[in-house]
Amino acid sequence: MSAMGRVVRSGVARRRVQTVVIALATMMAVTASVLGGSLLAASSGPFDRAFAQQHGAHLTAQFDAARTTAARLMASAGATGVIAAAGPFPTATAAPRDVAAEFDLPPMTIVGRTTPDGEVDHVSLSQGRWVNGPGQIVLSADYPVGPSPLDTDLRFPDLPGQPTLTVVGVARSVGRTADAWASPSDVAALTAPDATGGYQMLYRFAEASTAAHVERGQAAVLALVGSPALLGAQSWLTIKDASEREVALFLPFLVAFGALGLVMSVLVVGTVIAGAVGTATRRIGVLKAIGFTPVQAVRAYVAQALIPATVGIAAGVVAGNLLAIPVLADTDQLYGTTTTGVTWWIDAVVVAGALGMVALTAWAAALRAGRLRTVDAIAVGRTPRPGRGRWAARLTARLPLPRSVSLGLAHPFARPARAAAVLAAIMFGATTVTFAVGVAASLNRVQIAKDHAAADVVIDTFAPPRGTGPAPNTAPRALSADDTAKVTTAIQAQPGTAEYYRVATTQVAVAGMTGFARLDAFTGDASWGGYEMISGRWFTRPGEVTVPSTFLTATGTRIGDSVVLTDHGKAVPVRIVGEVLHPTNNLLVFADAATFAATKPNLTAASYHIRLADGVDVSEYLTGLNSALATSGFTAASEQSTGGSSTIVLLDALAALLTLMLVAVAAMGVLNMVVLDTRERVRDLGIHKALGMTPLQTIAMVIASVLVTGLAGGAIGVTAGVAVHRAVTPAMGDAAGTKLPTSVIDVYQPTMLLLLGLGGLLIAVAGAFLPAGWAARTRTAVALRTE
Amino acid sequence: MTVPAIELHDVTRRYDDGPPALHDTTLSVAPGEAVAILGPSGSGKSTLLNLIAGLDRPSGGTVTVDGVRVDKLNETGSARYRRAKIGMVFQFFNLLDDLTVIDNVVLPAQLSGVTRSAARLRAAELLDALGVARHAAAYPGRLSGGERQRVAVARALMNRPTLLLADEPTGALDTASGEEVKRLFNDLHADGQTIVLVTHDLPLAESCATRTIRLVDGRVVADDVRAVTTGRGR
Ligand SMILES: Nc1ncnc2c1ncn2[C@@H]1O[C@H](COP(=O)(O)OP(=O)(O)O)[C@@H](O)[C@H]1O
Ligand SMILES: [Mg+2]
């Protein structure tokens, strides 16, 4: 073995702790970078990417089988502008029942397809396999069933013979072309006897970037097929818009995480390597003294850093790719996309970047050491360093603290550059945690506010029970006047009712706007019902309305303006009195039902919302109310925020995982610095021990050495985290088409900030703990021999 | 008979490889004795001192100092033991470079929980007695070797140790400074301080030791108790 090889090998072996730290730090950093990079990649135009990958359908058209033929539909692929088409696929709509769970599911559009592939709409399977015969069904990942529906039996009780299909797979069509897929023969069996069958056609157009393009394409298709045959059509732009609105809430959040991960990684790797090589100055001097050229000495040290770093990078790539599986599954769920793991180029860029970064910092640090005159370099380790930060030592010595603590407090001032690196690591860690906690809290509040779920008890007149899945799109069961009276009486008679309101959902036209606006018409005061106001107030009398931000933007109105709603040909002027938090793409109006007494006299309530008097037990109340309601056929249930809960869980899980990782990276940085410090102070530690410092005192000293830095880093980090949150959250709201009320932005309470600030301290202490233990176990006899 | 200050019984210290650094050593030191340990480099002198100080543990045998079974102490116990009973002086002084002279001296007291202000008085007295009082506020780096060693001795005496252990205290000093330190040890012995002194420096051993123990390859080969005279050389 060459002299240099031997030096490198012995260097790696002798400095085992340092080597392990380099390997661990690069591993963590690479893991974080792979994840961060993947998040950034996944978050860049998620819909467009997934849509392009799947050759999504620009137009999904539904035809009446009685009015056209498969042959004619097939021929429509030749329409001008159509570059690819798939179909005709037979379709049916039916409502299944989960046999085992005895639970009715929302009605689904089932498409008969023998393969997930094709020229248009390559459906990606996320679980199980495609149908390969009758009796099987593949569910859309967007269809609301549990997370692992494989092998579930779905029965269609409304159809003759009650056909039953078994779920064999879960797949996602980015263009949302179906709720489920089955073999074409099953689709025929799922067609109700009185209904005519349907055909689905999927088209891609040469040009489809605007609504006009898609409409032109649709017209060309209909020219061949005939307009009467068209039952319905869906433009990809509608889905894109909805998806992007939905995603807009989380996208900045995930991007911020990805970016923080990358920054932290660079920081930690840089400081770890520079620190490790920097402490070797004396040894480099010795190598030069015995005849190494400066270049050889530098190369020896670059190699010494690269060996453990390479191991760390390899492990980090593996860990990153493994961790990315659940993370990307989560983002797929959030974005409605499909990914197949980390893109190869992210791995490549991260590996190359990390190796380059390690080599460069090691080279720069070693070069600095190599340039030192040999005598000076040798002297570095031997003579006392020019005493930096002695003022701090003098100052702390006077503090009324145990001496071990005051000794530690002065340490960072002796190595200001190193302390700055520790500070930066802790700061980034604290920023991340603060930001993550804040965004998670904001998103939680948005999701909760979206549900308007402040009531204790709800009677929902929609078919399936609440709490297990989102409300289906079926029309509410028409409440007769008799029903309404029955329910109202039961609620009023039930002891414990504090107040209640009922909501009916219908449509009105907005003068000057095309299409309809959804109208939520209230009877009773609903201002307590979880409607978070952005500005203005909740309506208090007929003729006043409250609207979401989208309505104001779309109609160009402001609070205080009057708008005219038209209903059954009659104009109903209303005044906008408040802007309410309700992320939506559509026009939506909240108003008193009495406003429409003339035009909609028979509004039937979709739901009743009841607030209980203080101290009333919800389950007792429910038992009482439900027995009173028994004859009406409706059930009351306790209110649970349902709509966003799975999203919240997903986001919280993601935030927790990413935060944990970034905190670990930060702690790694601290660990490394403290290891370096401890190594340098091994002689001092020996002296302390010889003078009677106990292991506990030693640990106290080492921990104290990161206290100031930890506190400062925590304070700065928390401030920065709050600032980032302040900047990012409104941007998230804007992207989602809603302003956010201050209650969503002001999520930090003083105690919480204090705790977060102490989090910085915690990172510091966590990072210092191991080396503190090592310091306590220093072999004094050995340490004192080093001179 | 008084309790011996130090009692080693069949003490062996073996490192991973090679012959034991200390081999079945049995010896007893009475209070007030000044013992010089002599021997060639690598003969186990420092090992012996470290065992007495509780900085190292024997592979076999027992070490008792002032009635305390040193070999049985855990880390914390041995730290407390050193604080209370041991003062150590090293060849290379082992002063803390970032602390002033006075802060170095008060450190052992502070580690025992004594406040700085309470400890300062005794530290100042010690520095005065050792003739380095004017350097109290200086940093050790500015002092000469002899001055540094006096500061180290002051620090060792801070907690009024039962036992003063010195490992080649003159090894890094020039002749004049060596002489200073030699006189210092003579004075300490005259005051009744029990001292164990490792040294290459034969004049030092002869002038201030009442007894010389010679180690070769980890074994005691000679143990000469001189008639207790003044302890002030011949
Ligand atoms: N930590 C250690 N690990 C291995 N061998 C050691 C260690 N300390 C001392 N030795 C060995 O023990 C023997 C005695 O060392 P030491 O007591 O330092 O000798 P002295 O102080 O008399 O010069 C030597 O051979 C030395 O190499
Ligand atoms: Mg020795």
PDB file of N, CA and C in Angstrom, chain A residues 503-558:
ATOM      1  N   VAL A 503     -80.698  23.836   6.816  1.00  0.00           N
ATOM      2  CA  VAL A 503     -80.156  24.318   5.549  1.00  0.00           C
ATOM      3  C   VAL A 503     -80.781  23.563   4.403  1.00  0.00           C
ATOM      4  N   ALA A 504     -81.156  24.289   3.374  1.00  0.00           N
ATOM      5  CA  ALA A 504     -81.600  23.654   2.143  1.00  0.00           C
ATOM      6  C   ALA A 504     -80.642  24.086   1.050  1.00  0.00           C
ATOM      7  N   THR A 505     -80.327  23.173   0.155  1.00  0.00           N
ATOM      8  CA  THR A 505     -79.411  23.520  -0.917  1.00  0.00           C
ATOM      9  C   THR A 505     -80.158  23.518  -2.238  1.00  0.00           C
ATOM     10  N   THR A 506     -80.039  24.609  -2.952  1.00  0.00           N
ATOM     11  CA  THR A 506     -80.733  24.710  -4.232  1.00  0.00           C
ATOM     12  C   THR A 506     -79.908  25.606  -5.144  1.00  0.00           C
ATOM     13  N   GLN A 507     -80.497  26.075  -6.215  1.00  0.00           N
ATOM     14  CA  GLN A 507     -79.735  26.908  -7.141  1.00  0.00           C
ATOM     15  C   GLN A 507     -80.480  28.187  -7.465  1.00  0.00           C
ATOM     16  N   VAL A 508     -79.717  29.226  -7.703  1.00  0.00           N
ATOM     17  CA  VAL A 508     -80.298  30.469  -8.211  1.00  0.00           C
ATOM     18  C   VAL A 508     -79.367  30.980  -9.302  1.00  0.00           C
ATOM     19  N   ALA A 509     -79.875  31.862 -10.128  1.00  0.00           N
ATOM     20  CA  ALA A 509     -79.022  32.476 -11.142  1.00  0.00           C
ATOM     21  C   ALA A 509     -78.550  33.813 -10.610  1.00  0.00           C
ATOM     22  N   VAL A 510     -77.353  34.200 -11.032  1.00  0.00           N
ATOM     23  CA  VAL A 510     -76.833  35.498 -10.638  1.00  0.00           C
ATOM     24  C   VAL A 510     -76.883  36.381 -11.874  1.00  0.00           C
ATOM     25  N   ALA A 511     -77.572  37.506 -11.754  1.00  0.00           N
ATOM     26  CA  ALA A 511     -77.721  38.381 -12.915  1.00  0.00           C
ATOM     27  C   ALA A 511     -76.353  38.751 -13.450  1.00  0.00           C
ATOM     28  N   GLY A 512     -76.178  38.621 -14.741  1.00  0.00           N
ATOM     29  CA  GLY A 512     -74.904  38.981 -15.354  1.00  0.00           C
ATOM     30  C   GLY A 512     -73.904  37.859 -15.407  1.00  0.00           C
ATOM     31  N   MET A 513     -74.221  36.729 -14.807  1.00  0.00           N
ATOM     32  CA  MET A 513     -73.299  35.601 -14.829  1.00  0.00           C
ATOM     33  C   MET A 513     -73.964  34.444 -15.563  1.00  0.00           C
ATOM     34  N   THR A 514     -73.153  33.676 -16.281  1.00  0.00           N
ATOM     35  CA  THR A 514     -73.726  32.489 -16.909  1.00  0.00           C
ATOM     36  C   THR A 514     -73.810  31.392 -15.866  1.00  0.00           C
ATOM     37  N   GLY A 515     -74.672  30.448 -16.104  1.00  0.00           N
ATOM     38  CA  GLY A 515     -74.795  29.309 -15.196  1.00  0.00           C
ATOM     39  C   GLY A 515     -75.509  29.683 -13.919  1.00  0.00           C
ATOM     40  N   PHE A 516     -75.435  28.769 -12.987  1.00  0.00           N
ATOM     41  CA  PHE A 516     -76.152  28.953 -11.735  1.00  0.00           C
ATOM     42  C   PHE A 516     -75.188  29.089 -10.571  1.00  0.00           C
ATOM     43  N   ALA A 517     -75.677  29.676  -9.519  1.00  0.00           N
ATOM     44  CA  ALA A 517     -74.909  29.660  -8.276  1.00  0.00           C
ATOM     45  C   ALA A 517     -75.607  28.698  -7.319  1.00  0.00           C
ATOM     46  N   ARG A 518     -74.819  28.006  -6.504  1.00  0.00           N
ATOM     47  CA  ARG A 518     -75.436  27.178  -5.479  1.00  0.00           C
ATOM     48  C   ARG A 518     -75.940  28.099  -4.385  1.00  0.00           C
ATOM     49  N   LEU A 519     -77.119  27.816  -3.902  1.00  0.00           N
ATOM     50  CA  LEU A 519     -77.678  28.615  -2.826  1.00  0.00           C
ATOM     51  C   LEU A 519     -77.856  27.722  -1.597  1.00  0.00           C
ATOM     52  N   ASP A 520     -77.242  28.111  -0.504  1.00  0.00           N
ATOM     53  CA  ASP A 520     -77.513  27.440   0.765  1.00  0.00           C
ATOM     54  C   ASP A 520     -78.479  28.343   1.519  1.00  0.00           C
ATOM     55  N   ALA A 521     -79.719  27.863   1.636  1.00  0.00           N
ATOM     56  CA  ALA A 521     -80.761  28.679   2.252  1.00  0.00           C
ATOM     57  C   ALA A 521     -80.983  28.206   3.682  1.00  0.00           C
ATOM     58  N   PHE A 522     -80.858  29.144   4.623  1.00  0.00           N
ATOM     59  CA  PHE A 522     -80.900  28.812   6.051  1.00  0.00           C
ATOM     60  C   PHE A 522     -82.225  29.237   6.666  1.00  0.00           C
ATOM     61  N   THR A 523     -82.693  28.391   7.583  1.00  0.00           N
ATOM     62  CA  THR A 523     -83.804  28.780   8.430  1.00  0.00           C
ATOM     63  C   THR A 523     -83.286  28.700   9.864  1.00  0.00           C
ATOM     64  N   GLY A 524     -83.322  29.826  10.534  1.00  0.00           N
ATOM     65  CA  GLY A 524     -82.741  29.864  11.882  1.00  0.00           C
ATOM     66  C   GLY A 524     -81.363  30.506  11.813  1.00  0.00           C
ATOM     67  N   ASP A 525     -80.869  30.939  12.966  1.00  0.00           N
ATOM     68  CA  ASP A 525     -79.585  31.623  13.016  1.00  0.00           C
ATOM     69  C   ASP A 525     -78.448  30.615  12.900  1.00  0.00           C
ATOM     70  N   ALA A 526     -77.618  30.763  11.860  1.00  0.00           N
ATOM     71  CA  ALA A 526     -76.510  29.826  11.653  1.00  0.00           C
ATOM     72  C   ALA A 526     -75.168  30.498  11.887  1.00  0.00           C
ATOM     73  N   SER A 527     -75.177  31.685  12.485  1.00  0.00           N
ATOM     74  CA  SER A 527     -73.908  32.407  12.640  1.00  0.00           C
ATOM     75  C   SER A 527     -72.955  31.659  13.575  1.00  0.00           C
ATOM     76  N   TRP A 528     -73.494  30.747  14.386  1.00  0.00           N
ATOM     77  CA  TRP A 528     -72.635  29.976  15.297  1.00  0.00           C
ATOM     78  C   TRP A 528     -72.172  28.666  14.645  1.00  0.00           C
ATOM     79  N   GLY A 529     -72.557  28.434  13.413  1.00  0.00           N
ATOM     80  CA  GLY A 529     -72.411  27.090  12.819  1.00  0.00           C
ATOM     81  C   GLY A 529     -71.060  26.783  12.215  1.00  0.00           C
ATOM     82  N   GLY A 530     -70.015  27.559  12.537  1.00  0.00           N
ATOM     83  CA  GLY A 530     -68.698  27.242  12.005  1.00  0.00           C
ATOM     84  C   GLY A 530     -68.428  27.928  10.689  1.00  0.00           C
ATOM     85  N   TYR A 531     -69.113  29.044  10.455  1.00  0.00           N
ATOM     86  CA  TYR A 531     -68.839  29.824   9.241  1.00  0.00           C
ATOM     87  C   TYR A 531     -67.846  30.900   9.600  1.00  0.00           C
ATOM     88  N   GLU A 532     -66.598  30.667   9.192  1.00  0.00           N
ATOM     89  CA  GLU A 532     -65.498  31.552   9.569  1.00  0.00           C
ATOM     90  C   GLU A 532     -65.538  32.790   8.675  1.00  0.00           C
ATOM     91  N   MET A 533     -65.699  33.962   9.262  1.00  0.00           N
ATOM     92  CA  MET A 533     -65.803  35.183   8.469  1.00  0.00           C
ATOM     93  C   MET A 533     -64.414  35.714   8.136  1.00  0.00           C
ATOM     94  N   ILE A 534     -64.231  36.087   6.861  1.00  0.00           N
ATOM     95  CA  ILE A 534     -62.985  36.748   6.464  1.00  0.00           C
ATOM     96  C   ILE A 534     -63.129  38.241   6.707  1.00  0.00           C
ATOM     97  N   SER A 535     -64.280  38.774   6.320  1.00  0.00           N
ATOM     98  CA  SER A 535     -64.592  40.158   6.658  1.00  0.00           C
ATOM     99  C   SER A 535     -66.108  40.320   6.618  1.00  0.00           C
ATOM    100  N   GLY A 536     -66.575  41.422   7.154  1.00  0.00           N
ATOM    101  CA  GLY A 536     -68.022  41.631   7.219  1.00  0.00           C
ATOM    102  C   GLY A 536     -68.637  40.724   8.271  1.00  0.00           C
ATOM    103  N   ARG A 537     -69.906  40.400   8.087  1.00  0.00           N
ATOM    104  CA  ARG A 537     -70.601  39.604   9.102  1.00  0.00           C
ATOM    105  C   ARG A 537     -71.525  38.603   8.444  1.00  0.00           C
ATOM    106  N   TRP A 538     -72.052  37.701   9.245  1.00  0.00           N
ATOM    107  CA  TRP A 538     -73.019  36.721   8.788  1.00  0.00           C
ATOM    108  C   TRP A 538     -74.354  37.452   8.553  1.00  0.00           C
ATOM    109  N   PHE A 539     -75.149  37.011   7.582  1.00  0.00           N
ATOM    110  CA  PHE A 539     -76.427  37.697   7.328  1.00  0.00           C
ATOM    111  C   PHE A 539     -77.351  37.551   8.529  1.00  0.00           C
ATOM    112  N   THR A 540     -78.150  38.572   8.766  1.00  0.00           N
ATOM    113  CA  THR A 540     -79.050  38.515   9.923  1.00  0.00           C
ATOM    114  C   THR A 540     -80.516  38.648   9.525  1.00  0.00           C
ATOM    115  N   ARG A 541     -80.774  39.029   8.280  1.00  0.00           N
ATOM    116  CA  ARG A 541     -82.185  39.165   7.913  1.00  0.00           C
ATOM    117  C   ARG A 541     -82.352  38.839   6.432  1.00  0.00           C
ATOM    118  N   PRO A 542     -83.580  38.567   6.020  1.00  0.00           N
ATOM    119  CA  PRO A 542     -83.833  38.296   4.608  1.00  0.00           C
ATOM    120  C   PRO A 542     -83.362  39.471   3.765  1.00  0.00           C
ATOM    121  N   GLY A 543     -82.795  39.147   2.616  1.00  0.00           N
ATOM    122  CA  GLY A 543     -82.312  40.213   1.749  1.00  0.00           C
ATOM    123  C   GLY A 543     -80.818  40.440   1.900  1.00  0.00           C
ATOM    124  N   GLU A 544     -80.218  39.843   2.935  1.00  0.00           N
ATOM    125  CA  GLU A 544     -78.774  39.915   3.091  1.00  0.00           C
ATOM    126  C   GLU A 544     -78.173  38.562   2.708  1.00  0.00           C
ATOM    127  N   VAL A 545     -76.981  38.591   2.123  1.00  0.00           N
ATOM    128  CA  VAL A 545     -76.298  37.326   1.829  1.00  0.00           C
ATOM    129  C   VAL A 545     -74.852  37.408   2.270  1.00  0.00           C
ATOM    130  N   THR A 546     -74.305  36.240   2.517  1.00  0.00           N
ATOM    131  CA  THR A 546     -72.895  36.111   2.821  1.00  0.00           C
ATOM    132  C   THR A 546     -72.322  35.204   1.743  1.00  0.00           C
ATOM    133  N   VAL A 547     -71.113  35.531   1.239  1.00  0.00           N
ATOM    134  CA  VAL A 547     -70.577  34.760   0.110  1.00  0.00           C
ATOM    135  C   VAL A 547     -69.107  34.427   0.330  1.00  0.00           C
ATOM    136  N   PRO A 548     -68.614  33.375  -0.318  1.00  0.00           N
ATOM    137  CA  PRO A 548     -67.178  33.075  -0.285  1.00  0.00           C
ATOM    138  C   PRO A 548     -66.393  34.045  -1.168  1.00  0.00           C
ATOM    139  N   SER A 549     -65.059  34.072  -0.979  1.00  0.00           N
ATOM    140  CA  SER A 549     -64.203  34.987  -1.751  1.00  0.00           C
ATOM    141  C   SER A 549     -64.424  34.837  -3.251  1.00  0.00           C
ATOM    142  N   THR A 550     -64.582  33.574  -3.705  1.00  0.00           N
ATOM    143  CA  THR A 550     -64.739  33.316  -5.140  1.00  0.00           C
ATOM    144  C   THR A 550     -65.883  34.125  -5.743  1.00  0.00           C
ATOM    145  N   PHE A 551     -66.968  34.228  -4.993  1.00  0.00           N
ATOM    146  CA  PHE A 551     -68.132  34.937  -5.506  1.00  0.00           C
ATOM    147  C   PHE A 551     -67.790  36.400  -5.758  1.00  0.00           C
ATOM    148  N   LEU A 552     -67.087  36.978  -4.774  1.00  0.00           N
ATOM    149  CA  LEU A 552     -66.717  38.396  -4.915  1.00  0.00           C
ATOM    150  C   LEU A 552     -65.802  38.570  -6.116  1.00  0.00           C
ATOM    151  N   THR A 553     -64.818  37.696  -6.258  1.00  0.00           N
ATOM    152  CA  THR A 553     -63.881  37.794  -7.372  1.00  0.00           C
ATOM    153  C   THR A 553     -64.616  37.625  -8.699  1.00  0.00           C
ATOM    154  N   ALA A 554     -65.458  36.591  -8.758  1.00  0.00           N
ATOM    155  CA  ALA A 554     -66.107  36.263 -10.030  1.00  0.00           C
ATOM    156  C   ALA A 554     -67.081  37.360 -10.454  1.00  0.00           C
ATOM    157  N   THR A 555     -67.776  37.946  -9.502  1.00  0.00           N
ATOM    158  CA  THR A 555     -68.781  38.946  -9.869  1.00  0.00           C
ATOM    159  C   THR A 555     -68.222  40.364  -9.792  1.00  0.00           C
ATOM    160  N   GLY A 556     -66.996  40.484  -9.323  1.00  0.00           N
ATOM    161  CA  GLY A 556     -66.390  41.809  -9.213  1.00  0.00           C
ATOM    162  C   GLY A 556     -67.107  42.687  -8.207  1.00  0.00           C
ATOM    163  N   THR A 557     -67.607  42.081  -7.161  1.00  0.00           N
ATOM    164  CA  THR A 557     -68.342  42.857  -6.159  1.00  0.00           C
ATOM    165  C   THR A 557     -67.555  42.952  -4.869  1.00  0.00           C
ATOM    166  N   ARG A 558     -68.046  43.795  -3.991  1.00  0.00           N
ATOM    167  CA  ARG A 558     -67.432  43.955  -2.679  1.00  0.00           C
ATOM    168  C   ARG A 558     -68.517  43.893  -1.615  1.00  0.00           C
TER     169      ARG A 558
END
